[in-house]
Coordinates of N, CA and C in Angstrom, one line a residue:
M1 N -34.1 -34.0 7.5 CA -32.8 -34.0 8.2 C -32.0 -32.8 7.7
R2 N -31.1 -32.4 8.6 CA -30.3 -31.2 8.3 C -28.9 -31.7 7.9
Y3 N -28.3 -31.0 6.9 CA -27.0 -31.3 6.4 C -26.1 -30.1 6.3
F4 N -24.8 -30.3 6.5 CA -23.8 -29.3 6.2 C -23.2 -29.6 4.9
I5 N -23.0 -28.6 4.0 CA -22.4 -28.8 2.8 C -21.1 -28.0 2.8
H6 N -20.0 -28.6 2.4 CA -18.7 -27.9 2.4 C -18.3 -27.7 0.9
L7 N -18.1 -26.4 0.6 CA -17.9 -26.1 -0.8 C -16.8 -25.0 -1.0
A8 N -16.4 -24.8 -2.2 CA -15.4 -23.8 -2.6 C -15.9 -23.1 -3.9
Y9 N -15.5 -21.9 -4.1 CA -15.8 -21.2 -5.3 C -14.9 -20.1 -5.6
D10 N -14.8 -19.8 -6.9 CA -14.1 -18.7 -7.5 C -15.2 -17.6 -7.6
G11 N -15.1 -16.5 -6.9 CA -16.2 -15.5 -6.8 C -16.2 -14.5 -7.9
S12 N -15.3 -14.7 -8.9 CA -15.1 -13.6 -10.0 C -16.4 -13.3 -10.7
A13 N -17.2 -14.3 -11.0 CA -18.4 -14.2 -11.8 C -19.7 -13.9 -11.0
Y14 N -19.6 -13.7 -9.7 CA -20.7 -13.6 -8.8 C -20.8 -12.3 -8.0
H15 N -22.0 -11.9 -7.7 CA -22.3 -10.7 -6.9 C -22.3 -11.2 -5.4
G16 N -21.3 -12.0 -5.0 CA -21.3 -12.4 -3.6 C -22.0 -13.7 -3.4
W17 N -22.0 -14.2 -2.2 CA -22.6 -15.4 -1.8 C -24.1 -15.3 -1.8
Q18 N -24.7 -14.3 -1.2 CA -26.1 -14.2 -0.9 C -27.0 -14.0 -2.1
V19 N -28.1 -14.7 -2.1 CA -29.1 -14.5 -3.1 C -29.6 -13.0 -3.1
Q20 N -29.7 -12.4 -4.3 CA -30.2 -11.0 -4.4 C -30.9 -10.9 -5.7
P21 N -31.9 -10.0 -5.8 CA -32.6 -9.8 -7.0 C -31.8 -9.3 -8.2
N22 N -32.0 -9.8 -9.3 CA -31.3 -9.4 -10.6 C -29.8 -9.5 -10.5
A23 N -29.3 -10.5 -9.8 CA -27.9 -10.7 -9.7 C -27.6 -12.2 -9.5
V24 N -26.5 -12.6 -10.1 CA -26.1 -14.0 -10.0 C -25.3 -14.2 -8.7
S25 N -25.7 -15.2 -7.9 CA -25.0 -15.4 -6.6 C -24.6 -16.9 -6.5
V26 N -23.6 -17.2 -5.6 CA -23.2 -18.5 -5.4 C -24.4 -19.3 -4.7
Q27 N -25.0 -18.7 -3.7 CA -26.1 -19.3 -3.0 C -27.2 -19.6 -3.9
G28 N -27.5 -18.7 -4.9 CA -28.6 -19.0 -5.8 C -28.3 -20.2 -6.7
K29 N -27.0 -20.3 -7.2 CA -26.7 -21.5 -8.0 C -26.8 -22.8 -7.1
L30 N -26.3 -22.7 -5.9 CA -26.4 -23.9 -5.0 C -27.8 -24.3 -4.7
N31 N -28.7 -23.3 -4.4 CA -30.1 -23.6 -4.1 C -30.7 -24.3 -5.3
G32 N -30.5 -23.8 -6.5 CA -31.1 -24.3 -7.7 C -30.6 -25.7 -7.9
A33 N -29.3 -26.0 -7.8 CA -28.8 -27.3 -8.1 C -29.3 -28.4 -7.1
L34 N -29.4 -28.0 -5.8 CA -29.9 -28.9 -4.8 C -31.4 -29.2 -5.0
S35 N -32.1 -28.1 -5.3 CA -33.6 -28.3 -5.5 C -33.8 -29.2 -6.7
T36 N -33.0 -29.1 -7.8 CA -33.2 -30.0 -8.9 C -32.9 -31.4 -8.6
L37 N -31.8 -31.7 -7.9 CA -31.4 -33.0 -7.6 C -32.2 -33.7 -6.6
L38 N -32.7 -33.0 -5.6 CA -33.5 -33.6 -4.5 C -35.0 -33.5 -4.8
R39 N -35.4 -32.8 -5.9 CA -36.8 -32.6 -6.3 C -37.6 -32.1 -5.2
Q40 N -37.1 -31.1 -4.5 CA -37.8 -30.3 -3.5 C -37.2 -29.0 -3.3
D41 N -38.0 -28.0 -2.8 CA -37.4 -26.7 -2.7 C -36.4 -26.6 -1.6
I42 N -35.1 -26.3 -1.9 CA -34.1 -26.3 -0.9 C -33.5 -24.8 -0.9
V43 N -33.4 -24.3 0.4 CA -32.8 -23.0 0.6 C -31.7 -23.2 1.6
T44 N -30.5 -22.8 1.2 CA -29.3 -23.0 2.0 C -29.1 -21.8 2.9
T45 N -28.4 -22.0 4.0 CA -28.0 -20.9 4.9 C -26.5 -21.0 5.1
G46 N -25.8 -19.9 4.7 CA -24.4 -19.9 4.7 C -23.8 -19.5 6.0
A47 N -22.5 -19.9 6.2 CA -21.8 -19.5 7.4 C -21.5 -18.0 7.4
G48 N -21.5 -17.4 6.2 CA -21.3 -15.9 6.1 C -21.7 -15.4 4.8
R49 N -21.4 -14.2 4.5 CA -21.7 -13.6 3.2 C -20.5 -13.0 2.6
T50 N -19.9 -13.6 1.6 CA -18.8 -13.0 1.0 C -19.3 -12.0 0.0
D51 N -18.5 -10.9 -0.2 CA -18.9 -9.8 -1.1 C -18.7 -10.2 -2.6
A52 N -19.1 -9.3 -3.5 CA -18.9 -9.5 -4.9 C -17.4 -9.7 -5.2
G53 N -17.1 -10.8 -6.0 CA -15.8 -11.0 -6.4 C -14.9 -11.7 -5.4
V54 N -15.4 -11.9 -4.2 CA -14.6 -12.6 -3.1 C -14.7 -14.1 -3.3
H55 N -13.6 -14.8 -3.0 CA -13.5 -16.2 -3.2 C -13.6 -17.0 -1.9
A56 N -13.8 -18.3 -2.0 CA -13.9 -19.1 -0.8 C -13.2 -20.5 -1.1
A57 N -12.1 -20.8 -0.4 CA -11.6 -22.1 -0.5 C -12.3 -23.0 0.5
C58 N -13.1 -22.4 1.4 CA -13.9 -23.2 2.4 C -15.1 -22.4 2.8
M59 N -16.2 -22.7 2.3 CA -17.5 -22.2 2.7 C -18.4 -23.3 3.2
V60 N -19.2 -23.1 4.2 CA -20.1 -24.1 4.7 C -21.5 -23.5 4.7
A61 N -22.5 -24.3 4.4 CA -23.9 -23.9 4.4 C -24.7 -25.1 4.9
H62 N -25.8 -24.8 5.5 CA -26.7 -26.0 5.9 C -28.0 -25.9 5.1
F63 N -28.6 -27.1 5.0 CA -29.9 -27.1 4.3 C -30.7 -28.3 4.9
D64 N -32.0 -28.2 4.8 CA -32.9 -29.3 5.3 C -33.5 -30.0 4.2
A65 N -33.6 -31.3 4.3 CA -34.2 -32.1 3.2 C -35.1 -33.2 3.8
E66 N -36.2 -33.4 3.1 CA -37.1 -34.5 3.5 C -36.5 -35.8 3.3
G67 N -36.4 -36.6 4.4 CA -35.8 -38.0 4.2 C -34.3 -38.0 4.2
A68 N -33.8 -39.2 4.3 CA -32.3 -39.3 4.3 C -31.7 -39.1 2.9
V69 N -30.5 -38.6 2.9 CA -29.8 -38.3 1.7 C -28.5 -39.1 1.6
D70 N -28.2 -39.7 0.4 CA -27.0 -40.3 0.2 C -25.9 -39.2 0.0
T71 N -25.2 -38.8 1.0 CA -24.4 -37.6 0.9 C -23.3 -37.7 -0.1
R72 N -22.6 -38.9 -0.2 CA -21.5 -39.0 -1.1 C -22.0 -38.9 -2.6
R73 N -23.1 -39.5 -2.8 CA -23.7 -39.5 -4.2 C -24.2 -38.1 -4.5
L74 N -24.8 -37.4 -3.6 CA -25.3 -36.1 -3.8 C -24.2 -35.1 -4.1
A75 N -23.1 -35.2 -3.3 CA -21.9 -34.4 -3.5 C -21.4 -34.5 -4.9
D76 N -21.3 -35.8 -5.4 CA -20.8 -36.1 -6.7 C -21.6 -35.5 -7.8
K77 N -23.0 -35.6 -7.6 CA -23.9 -35.1 -8.6 C -23.9 -33.6 -8.6
L78 N -23.7 -32.9 -7.5 CA -23.6 -31.5 -7.4 C -22.4 -31.0 -8.2
C79 N -21.3 -31.6 -8.0 CA -20.1 -31.2 -8.7 C -20.3 -31.2 -10.2
R80 N -21.1 -32.2 -10.7 CA -21.3 -32.3 -12.1 C -22.3 -31.3 -12.6
L81 N -23.3 -30.9 -11.7 CA -24.3 -30.0 -12.2 C -23.9 -28.5 -12.0
L82 N -23.2 -28.2 -11.0 CA -22.8 -26.8 -10.7 C -21.8 -26.3 -11.7
P83 N -21.7 -25.0 -11.9 CA -20.7 -24.5 -12.8 C -19.3 -24.8 -12.4
A84 N -18.4 -24.7 -13.3 CA -17.0 -25.1 -13.1 C -16.3 -24.3 -12.0
D85 N -16.9 -23.1 -11.7 CA -16.2 -22.3 -10.6 C -16.8 -22.5 -9.2
I86 N -17.6 -23.5 -9.1 CA -18.2 -23.9 -7.8 C -17.9 -25.4 -7.6
G87 N -17.3 -25.8 -6.5 CA -17.0 -27.2 -6.2 C -17.5 -27.6 -4.9
V88 N -18.0 -28.8 -4.7 CA -18.4 -29.4 -3.5 C -17.4 -30.4 -2.9
Y89 N -17.0 -30.2 -1.7 CA -16.0 -31.1 -1.1 C -16.7 -32.2 -0.3
G90 N -17.9 -32.0 0.2 CA -18.5 -33.0 1.0 C -19.8 -32.5 1.6
I91 N -20.6 -33.5 2.0 CA -21.9 -33.2 2.7 C -22.0 -34.1 3.9
R92 N -22.3 -33.6 5.0 CA -22.4 -34.4 6.3 C -23.7 -34.1 7.0
A93 N -24.3 -35.2 7.5 CA -25.5 -35.0 8.4 C -25.1 -34.4 9.7
V94 N -26.0 -33.5 10.2 CA -25.7 -32.8 11.5 C -26.9 -32.9 12.4
R95 N -26.7 -32.4 13.6 CA -27.9 -32.4 14.5 C -28.9 -31.4 14.0
P96 N -30.2 -31.7 14.3 CA -31.3 -30.9 13.7 C -31.2 -29.4 14.0
E97 N -30.6 -29.0 15.2 CA -30.4 -27.6 15.5 C -29.1 -27.0 15.1
A98 N -28.3 -27.7 14.4 CA -27.0 -27.2 14.0 C -27.2 -26.1 13.0
H99 N -26.3 -25.0 13.1 CA -26.5 -23.8 12.3 C -25.1 -23.5 11.7
A100 N -25.1 -23.4 10.4 CA -23.8 -23.1 9.7 C -23.2 -21.7 10.1
R101 N -24.0 -20.8 10.4 CA -23.5 -19.5 10.8 C -23.3 -19.3 12.3
F102 N -24.3 -19.7 13.1 CA -24.2 -19.4 14.5 C -23.3 -20.4 15.3
D103 N -23.1 -21.6 14.7 CA -22.3 -22.6 15.4 C -20.8 -22.5 15.1
A104 N -20.5 -21.7 14.1 CA -19.1 -21.6 13.7 C -18.3 -20.9 14.8
T105 N -17.2 -21.5 15.2 CA -16.4 -21.0 16.3 C -15.3 -20.0 15.8
S106 N -14.9 -20.2 14.5 CA -13.9 -19.3 14.0 C -14.0 -19.3 12.4
R107 N -13.5 -18.2 11.9 CA -13.4 -18.1 10.4 C -12.0 -17.4 10.1
T108 N -11.4 -17.8 9.0 CA -10.1 -17.3 8.6 C -10.2 -16.8 7.2
Y109 N -9.7 -15.6 7.0 CA -9.6 -15.0 5.6 C -8.1 -14.7 5.3
H110 N -7.8 -14.8 4.0 CA -6.5 -14.4 3.5 C -6.6 -13.3 2.4
Y111 N -5.7 -12.3 2.5 CA -5.7 -11.3 1.5 C -4.4 -11.2 0.9
H112 N -4.3 -11.3 -0.5 CA -3.0 -11.4 -1.2 C -2.6 -10.1 -1.9
V113 N -1.3 -9.7 -1.7 CA -0.8 -8.5 -2.5 C 0.5 -8.9 -3.1
Y114 N 0.9 -8.2 -4.1 CA 2.2 -8.4 -4.8 C 2.7 -7.1 -5.4
G115 N 4.0 -7.1 -5.8 CA 4.6 -5.9 -6.3 C 4.9 -6.0 -7.8
R116 N 5.9 -6.8 -8.1 CA 6.3 -6.9 -9.5 C 5.2 -7.4 -10.4
K117 N 5.0 -6.8 -11.6 CA 3.9 -7.2 -12.5 C 3.9 -8.7 -12.7
N118 N 2.8 -9.4 -12.5 CA 2.7 -10.8 -12.7 C 1.3 -11.1 -13.3
P119 N 1.2 -11.4 -14.5 CA -0.1 -11.7 -15.2 C -0.9 -12.9 -14.6
F120 N -0.2 -13.8 -13.9 CA -0.8 -14.9 -13.4 C -1.4 -14.7 -12.0
M121 N -1.2 -13.5 -11.4 CA -1.7 -13.2 -10.1 C -2.8 -12.2 -10.1
R122 N -3.0 -11.6 -11.2 CA -3.8 -10.4 -11.3 C -5.3 -10.6 -10.9
H123 N -5.8 -11.8 -11.0 CA -7.2 -12.1 -10.7 C -7.4 -12.4 -9.2
Y124 N -6.3 -12.8 -8.5 CA -6.5 -13.3 -7.2 C -5.6 -12.6 -6.2
A125 N -5.0 -11.5 -6.6 CA -4.2 -10.7 -5.7 C -4.2 -9.2 -6.2
V126 N -3.8 -8.3 -5.3 CA -3.8 -6.9 -5.7 C -2.3 -6.4 -5.8
R127 N -2.0 -5.8 -7.0 CA -0.7 -5.3 -7.2 C -0.5 -4.0 -6.5
L128 N 0.6 -3.9 -5.7 CA 0.9 -2.6 -5.0 C 2.0 -1.9 -5.8
F129 N 1.8 -0.6 -5.9 CA 2.8 0.2 -6.7 C 3.7 1.0 -5.7
F130 N 3.8 0.4 -4.5 CA 4.7 0.9 -3.5 C 5.1 -0.3 -2.6
T131 N 6.2 -0.1 -1.9 CA 6.7 -1.2 -1.0 C 6.4 -0.9 0.4
P132 N 5.3 -1.5 1.0 CA 5.0 -1.2 2.3 C 5.9 -1.7 3.4
D133 N 5.9 -1.2 4.6 CA 6.7 -1.6 5.7 C 5.9 -2.7 6.4
Y134 N 6.2 -4.0 6.1 CA 5.4 -5.0 6.7 C 5.5 -5.2 8.2
A135 N 6.7 -4.8 8.7 CA 6.9 -4.9 10.1 C 6.0 -3.9 10.9
K136 N 5.9 -2.7 10.3 CA 5.0 -1.7 10.9 C 3.5 -2.1 10.8
M137 N 3.2 -2.8 9.7 CA 1.8 -3.2 9.5 C 1.5 -4.4 10.5
N138 N 2.5 -5.2 10.8 CA 2.3 -6.3 11.7 C 2.1 -5.7 13.1
A139 N 2.9 -4.7 13.4 CA 2.7 -4.0 14.7 C 1.3 -3.5 14.9
A140 N 0.8 -2.9 13.8 CA -0.6 -2.3 13.9 C -1.6 -3.5 13.9
A141 N -1.4 -4.5 13.2 CA -2.3 -5.7 13.1 C -2.4 -6.3 14.5
A142 N -1.4 -6.3 15.3 CA -1.4 -6.8 16.7 C -2.4 -6.1 17.5
E143 N -2.7 -4.8 17.2 CA -3.7 -4.1 18.0 C -5.1 -4.6 17.8
L144 N -5.3 -5.3 16.7 CA -6.6 -5.9 16.4 C -7.0 -7.0 17.5
L145 N -6.0 -7.6 18.0 CA -6.2 -8.7 19.0 C -6.6 -8.1 20.3
K146 N -6.4 -6.8 20.5 CA -6.8 -6.2 21.8 C -8.1 -5.6 21.7
A147 N -8.6 -5.4 20.4 CA -9.9 -4.7 20.2 C -11.1 -5.6 20.4
T148 N -12.2 -5.0 20.6 CA -13.5 -5.7 20.7 C -14.5 -5.2 19.7
D149 N -14.6 -3.8 19.6 CA -15.6 -3.2 18.8 C -14.9 -2.8 17.5
F150 N -15.4 -3.3 16.4 CA -14.8 -3.0 15.0 C -15.7 -2.2 14.2
T151 N -16.4 -1.3 14.8 CA -17.3 -0.4 14.0 C -16.6 0.4 12.9
S152 N -15.3 0.8 13.2 CA -14.6 1.6 12.3 C -14.3 0.8 11.0
F153 N -14.4 -0.5 11.0 CA -14.1 -1.3 9.8 C -15.4 -2.0 9.3
S154 N -16.5 -1.5 9.7 CA -17.8 -2.1 9.3 C -18.5 -1.3 8.2
K155 N -19.1 -1.9 7.3 CA -19.9 -1.2 6.3 C -21.0 -0.4 7.0
V156 N -21.2 0.8 6.6 CA -22.0 1.8 7.3 C -23.5 1.3 7.4
D157 N -24.0 0.7 6.3 CA -25.4 0.3 6.3 C -25.6 -1.1 6.7
S158 N -24.7 -1.7 7.5 CA -24.7 -3.1 7.9 C -25.9 -3.3 8.8
D159 N -26.5 -4.5 8.7 CA -27.6 -4.9 9.6 C -27.2 -5.7 10.8
A160 N -25.9 -5.7 11.1 CA -25.4 -6.5 12.2 C -26.0 -5.9 13.5
R161 N -26.3 -6.8 14.4 CA -26.9 -6.4 15.7 C -25.8 -5.9 16.6
T162 N -24.6 -6.4 16.4 CA -23.4 -5.9 17.2 C -22.2 -5.9 16.4
N163 N -21.3 -5.0 16.7 CA -20.0 -4.8 16.0 C -18.9 -5.4 16.8
V164 N -19.2 -6.2 17.8 CA -18.2 -6.8 18.6 C -17.7 -8.1 18.0
C165 N -16.4 -8.2 17.8 CA -15.7 -9.4 17.2 C -14.5 -9.7 18.1
R166 N -14.0 -10.9 18.1 CA -12.8 -11.3 18.8 C -11.8 -11.9 17.8
V167 N -10.8 -11.1 17.5 CA -9.8 -11.5 16.6 C -8.7 -12.3 17.3
S168 N -8.4 -13.5 16.8 CA -7.4 -14.3 17.5 C -6.0 -14.3 16.8
R169 N -6.0 -13.9 15.5 CA -4.8 -13.9 14.7 C -4.9 -12.8 13.6
A170 N -3.9 -12.0 13.5 CA -3.9 -11.0 12.4 C -2.4 -10.8 12.1
E171 N -2.0 -11.2 10.9 CA -0.5 -11.1 10.6 C -0.3 -11.1 9.1
W172 N 0.7 -10.3 8.7 CA 1.2 -10.4 7.3 C 2.3 -11.4 7.2
V173 N 2.1 -12.3 6.2 CA 3.1 -13.4 6.0 C 3.6 -13.4 4.6
Q174 N 4.9 -13.5 4.5 CA 5.6 -13.5 3.2 C 5.4 -14.9 2.6
V175 N 4.8 -14.9 1.4 CA 4.6 -16.2 0.6 C 5.8 -16.4 -0.3
E176 N 6.2 -15.4 -1.0 CA 7.3 -15.4 -1.9 C 8.0 -14.1 -1.8
E177 N 9.1 -13.9 -2.5 CA 9.9 -12.7 -2.4 C 9.0 -11.4 -2.6
D178 N 8.1 -11.5 -3.6 CA 7.3 -10.3 -3.9 C 5.9 -10.5 -3.7
H179 N 5.5 -11.5 -2.8 CA 4.1 -11.9 -2.6 C 3.9 -12.0 -1.1
W180 N 2.9 -11.3 -0.6 CA 2.6 -11.3 0.8 C 1.1 -11.6 1.0
R181 N 0.7 -12.1 2.1 CA -0.7 -12.2 2.4 C -1.0 -11.9 3.8
F182 N -2.2 -11.3 4.0 CA -2.6 -11.0 5.3 C -3.6 -12.1 5.8
E183 N -3.3 -12.7 6.9 CA -4.1 -13.8 7.5 C -4.8 -13.3 8.8
I184 N -6.1 -13.4 8.8 CA -6.8 -13.0 10.0 C -7.9 -14.0 10.3
T185 N -8.0 -14.3 11.6 CA -8.9 -15.3 12.2 C -9.7 -14.6 13.3
A186 N -11.0 -14.8 13.3 CA -11.9 -14.2 14.3 C -13.1 -15.1 14.5
D187 N -13.8 -14.9 15.6 CA -15.0 -15.7 15.8 C -16.1 -15.3 14.8
R188 N -16.1 -14.0 14.4 CA -17.1 -13.5 13.4 C -16.5 -12.3 12.7
F189 N -17.0 -11.9 11.5 CA -16.6 -10.8 10.8 C -17.8 -9.9 10.4
L190 N -17.6 -8.6 10.4 CA -18.6 -7.7 9.9 C -18.5 -7.5 8.4
R191 N -19.5 -7.0 7.8 CA -19.5 -6.8 6.4 C -18.4 -5.8 6.0
N192 N -17.6 -6.2 5.0 CA -16.5 -5.4 4.5 C -15.3 -5.2 5.5
M193 N -15.4 -5.9 6.6 CA -14.4 -5.7 7.7 C -13.0 -6.0 7.2
V194 N -12.7 -7.2 6.6 CA -11.3 -7.5 6.3 C -10.8 -6.5 5.2
R195 N -11.6 -6.2 4.3 CA -11.1 -5.3 3.2 C -10.8 -3.9 3.8
A196 N -11.6 -3.4 4.8 CA -11.3 -2.1 5.4 C -10.1 -2.2 6.3
V197 N -9.9 -3.3 7.0 CA -8.7 -3.5 7.8 C -7.5 -3.5 7.0
V198 N -7.5 -4.2 5.9 CA -6.3 -4.3 5.0 C -6.0 -2.9 4.5
G199 N -7.0 -2.2 4.0 CA -6.8 -0.8 3.5 C -6.2 0.1 4.5
T200 N -6.6 0.0 5.7 CA -6.1 0.8 6.8 C -4.7 0.4 7.1
L201 N -4.4 -0.9 7.2 CA -3.0 -1.3 7.5 C -2.1 -0.9 6.4
L202 N -2.5 -0.8 5.1 CA -1.6 -0.4 4.1 C -1.3 1.1 4.2
E203 N -2.2 1.9 4.8 CA -1.9 3.3 5.1 C -0.8 3.4 6.1
V204 N -0.8 2.4 7.1 CA 0.4 2.4 8.0 C 1.6 2.0 7.3
G205 N 1.5 1.0 6.4 CA 2.7 0.5 5.7 C 3.3 1.5 4.8
R206 N 2.6 2.4 4.3 CA 3.2 3.4 3.4 C 3.5 4.7 4.1
G207 N 3.4 4.7 5.4 CA 3.8 5.9 6.2 C 2.8 7.0 6.3
R208 N 1.6 6.8 5.9 CA 0.5 7.8 6.0 C -0.2 7.8 7.3
M209 N 0.0 6.7 8.1 CA -0.7 6.6 9.4 C 0.3 5.9 10.4
S210 N 0.4 6.5 11.6 CA 1.3 5.9 12.6 C 0.5 4.8 13.4
L211 N 1.3 4.1 14.2 CA 0.7 3.1 15.1 C -0.3 3.7 16.0
E212 N 0.0 4.9 16.5 CA -1.0 5.5 17.4 C -2.2 6.0 16.6
D213 N -2.0 6.4 15.4 CA -3.2 6.8 14.5 C -4.1 5.6 14.3
F214 N -3.5 4.4 14.1 CA -4.2 3.2 13.9 C -5.0 2.8 15.2
R215 N -4.4 3.0 16.3 CA -5.1 2.8 17.6 C -6.3 3.7 17.7
Q216 N -6.2 4.9 17.3 CA -7.3 5.9 17.4 C -8.4 5.6 16.4
V217 N -8.0 5.0 15.2 CA -9.0 4.6 14.3 C -10.0 3.6 14.9
I218 N -9.4 2.6 15.6 CA -10.2 1.6 16.3 C -11.1 2.3 17.4
A219 N -10.4 3.1 18.2 CA -11.1 3.8 19.3 C -12.3 4.7 18.9
R220 N -12.2 5.3 17.7 CA -13.2 6.3 17.3 C -14.5 5.6 16.9
K221 N -14.5 4.4 16.5 CA -15.7 3.6 16.1 C -16.4 4.4 15.0
D222 N -15.7 4.8 14.0 CA -16.2 5.6 13.0 C -15.6 5.1 11.6
R223 N -16.4 4.7 10.7 CA -15.9 4.1 9.5 C -15.1 5.2 8.7
C224 N -15.4 6.4 8.8 CA -14.7 7.5 8.1 C -13.3 7.7 8.6
A225 N -13.0 7.2 9.8 CA -11.6 7.3 10.3 C -10.7 6.3 9.7
A226 N -11.2 5.2 9.2 CA -10.3 4.2 8.7 C -10.0 4.4 7.2
G227 N -9.1 3.6 6.7 CA -8.7 3.7 5.3 C -9.8 3.2 4.3
E228 N -9.5 3.3 3.0 CA -10.4 2.8 2.0 C -10.4 1.3 2.0
S229 N -11.5 0.7 1.6 CA -11.6 -0.7 1.4 C -10.8 -1.1 0.2
V230 N -10.1 -2.2 0.3 CA -9.3 -2.7 -0.9 C -10.2 -3.6 -1.8
A231 N -9.7 -3.9 -3.0 CA -10.5 -4.7 -3.9 C -10.8 -6.1 -3.4
G232 N -12.0 -6.6 -3.8 CA -12.4 -7.9 -3.3 C -11.8 -9.1 -3.9
N233 N -11.2 -9.0 -5.1 CA -10.7 -10.1 -5.8 C -9.5 -10.8 -5.2
A234 N -8.8 -10.1 -4.3 CA -7.7 -10.7 -3.6 C -8.0 -11.3 -2.3
L235 N -9.3 -11.4 -1.9 CA -9.7 -11.9 -0.6 C -10.3 -13.3 -0.8
S236 N -10.0 -14.2 0.1 CA -10.5 -15.5 0.1 C -10.9 -16.0 1.6
L237 N -12.0 -16.6 1.7 CA -12.4 -17.2 3.0 C -11.7 -18.6 2.9
V238 N -10.9 -19.0 3.8 CA -10.1 -20.2 3.7 C -10.4 -21.2 4.7
D239 N -11.0 -20.9 5.8 CA -11.3 -21.9 6.9 C -12.5 -21.5 7.7
I240 N -13.3 -22.4 8.2 CA -14.4 -22.2 9.1 C -14.3 -23.4 10.1
T241 N -14.4 -23.2 11.4 CA -14.3 -24.3 12.3 C -15.6 -24.5 13.1
Y242 N -15.9 -25.7 13.5 CA -17.1 -26.0 14.2 C -16.8 -27.0 15.3
P243 N -17.6 -27.1 16.3 CA -17.5 -28.2 17.3 C -17.8 -29.5 16.6
Q244 N -17.0 -30.5 16.9 CA -17.2 -31.8 16.2 C -18.5 -32.5 16.6
D245 N -19.0 -32.2 17.8 CA -20.2 -32.9 18.2 C -21.5 -32.5 17.5
I246 N -21.4 -31.6 16.6 CA -22.6 -31.3 15.8 C -22.8 -32.2 14.6
Y247 N -21.8 -33.0 14.3 CA -21.9 -33.9 13.2 C -22.4 -35.3 13.7
L248 N -23.2 -35.9 12.8 CA -23.8 -37.2 13.2 C -23.1 -38.3 12.5
D249 N -22.2 -38.1 11.6 CA -21.4 -39.1 10.9 C -19.9 -39.0 11.2

């Protein structure tokens, strides 16, 4: 049977979600724990691939297991076996053809920035040493909703078959007086896309790039035209949505 597993993790200690040689990954830890508990080789497929140091308040992966699984009991055992920085929220049976990546209808990321020195935020947000114009950045962010090709914000050596994405929300939101976050939702994301978008928006916010310049960055379909990618530790995957009819319970 096929199952969806809903989990969260602090990505600080990992080289991203995906299994890779000679590096510790979240997927590797999850595969190992599931294989141990179910006494069979389990390989998970994630809804996406977060980069090194990136966090997830909501990640979904699917796996196949021989025979029926007591999902509540397995989730509890996984929480006890996995490291403290990986937590399992639940496991649900799904239709045999359900796919954690391809059936997702939207994904949402948040990126946090702050200004005044705050030792409690340094691991999960990026400190800015300038005060950006958030109104200008939101005007530029609105252009993302009109775009379809995001090549300018994609990792150059990406293996994606297409760079077409549909962004439905992109906005800077004030959390506290000196704390803002960028919220972006799309049907899919390219590798490094959110970090490149944020880096380019910050160029607008500090006056180094105009709104028209930002439009041209999108139009050129050239990664070199965009700003630098920002650090991964301030980025979190916070939501993934699916059609409800894929669940069996």
